XYZ file of C-alpha atoms in Angstrom:
133
model
C 0.000 0.000 0.000
C 1.264 3.482 -0.773
C 2.111 5.747 2.145
C -0.440 8.557 2.523
C 2.463 10.915 3.202
C 3.848 10.189 -0.271
C 4.376 13.423 -2.165
C 2.223 13.276 -5.256
C 2.542 15.603 -8.188
C 1.839 15.667 -11.875
C 5.605 15.186 -12.431
C 4.936 11.445 -12.709
C 2.238 12.008 -15.356
C 3.695 13.861 -18.359
C 0.267 14.305 -20.012
C -1.042 16.195 -16.975
C 1.943 18.560 -16.586
C 0.704 21.292 -18.985
C -2.394 21.759 -16.803
C -0.370 23.608 -14.196
C -2.394 21.816 -11.533
C -1.276 22.217 -7.903
C -1.966 19.348 -5.495
C -3.232 20.956 -2.284
C -3.624 17.762 -0.246
C -3.257 14.054 -0.925
C -4.539 11.464 1.537
C -6.002 7.976 1.200
C -9.512 9.377 1.699
C -9.215 12.067 -0.949
C -7.184 14.549 -2.938
C -7.700 18.242 -3.528
C -6.099 20.358 -6.221
C -6.476 23.690 -7.935
C -5.526 25.236 -11.243
C -5.840 28.443 -13.171
C -7.768 28.210 -16.410
C -5.279 29.433 -18.992
C -5.971 30.119 -22.640
C -4.056 26.927 -23.503
C -6.742 24.898 -21.651
C -9.652 26.593 -23.429
C -11.911 25.890 -26.336
C -13.976 28.454 -28.247
C -15.532 31.141 -26.106
C -12.494 31.146 -23.801
C -13.878 28.410 -21.557
C -12.081 25.354 -20.191
C -12.107 22.455 -22.658
C -14.021 19.350 -21.571
C -10.951 17.226 -22.193
C -8.955 19.369 -19.760
C -11.684 18.934 -17.155
C -11.597 15.174 -17.662
C -7.781 15.169 -17.492
C -7.916 16.840 -14.075
C -10.391 14.246 -12.788
C -8.557 11.267 -14.282
C -5.251 12.450 -12.845
C -6.682 12.896 -9.347
C -8.629 9.620 -9.477
C -5.473 7.762 -10.480
C -3.488 9.395 -7.689
C -6.158 8.524 -5.123
C -6.320 4.937 -6.372
C -2.517 4.752 -6.125
C -2.639 5.835 -2.482
C -5.072 2.984 -1.799
C -3.298 0.168 -3.640
C -3.110 -3.088 -1.693
C 0.331 -4.474 -0.846
C 1.984 -6.100 -3.828
C -0.121 -4.310 -6.454
C 1.792 -3.044 -9.477
C -0.372 -0.006 -10.216
C -3.765 1.161 -11.332
C -5.560 2.075 -14.544
C -8.839 3.785 -15.393
C -11.450 1.350 -16.703
C -14.481 3.654 -16.831
C -15.179 7.378 -16.596
C -18.358 9.455 -16.794
C -18.524 13.248 -16.759
C -21.470 15.552 -16.086
C -20.730 19.114 -17.199
C -22.690 21.751 -15.242
C -21.254 25.108 -16.277
C -18.297 26.754 -17.958
C -15.007 27.663 -16.306
C -13.863 30.851 -18.050
C -10.261 31.705 -18.841
C -8.630 33.355 -15.822
C -10.795 31.548 -13.275
C -9.484 29.179 -10.630
C -10.880 25.648 -10.581
C -10.836 23.686 -7.328
C -11.055 19.904 -7.646
C -11.862 17.425 -4.903
C -11.668 13.658 -5.323
C -13.265 11.282 -2.830
C -13.794 7.520 -2.725
C -17.155 5.937 -3.445
C -15.700 2.411 -3.156
C -12.247 1.024 -2.374
C -11.931 -2.716 -2.874
C -9.202 -5.250 -3.528
C -9.597 -5.210 -7.331
C -11.279 -1.905 -8.093
C -11.918 1.515 -6.646
C -14.464 4.154 -7.661
C -13.748 7.864 -7.298
C -15.835 10.988 -7.667
C -14.183 14.275 -8.561
C -16.064 17.555 -8.297
C -14.629 20.655 -9.947
C -15.846 24.018 -8.658
C -15.207 27.707 -9.262
C -14.152 30.145 -6.514
C -17.830 30.971 -5.906
C -18.537 27.303 -5.115
C -20.559 26.665 -8.258
C -19.992 23.241 -9.777
C -18.274 23.031 -13.166
C -18.371 19.240 -13.494
C -18.727 15.970 -11.606
C -16.696 12.994 -12.811
C -17.126 9.416 -11.590
C -14.460 6.917 -12.556
C -13.506 3.336 -11.843
C -9.891 2.297 -11.359
C -8.648 -1.279 -11.671
C -5.821 -2.600 -9.511
C -3.028 -4.082 -11.628
């Protein structure tokens, strides 16, 4: 099992690095992060691209699953992901993401990530399943 004091960052995930995401806290029972919506993360209308939103959630879900791996497990991989988009995150805004467990088992774990704006309004909710390798 991974130590909950393990320092996690996007340095281990090259695809997630361009997000500029900052991990605020990382524990077995959840991870929080924040990021500025830059123009590079936007689609038309200067709003955060859905793929960037999903990248944030997948990155945090994978990190949380990693922290909960049973002894002897090699790693984790996403096997399912569903996103509900609620509202836009405009360029220049800060997005706060919180990942929490819905289920942590020996072979799978299920994580829910909620992304919110500074005003607390929900941008998206992502539920994903991770398989233990």
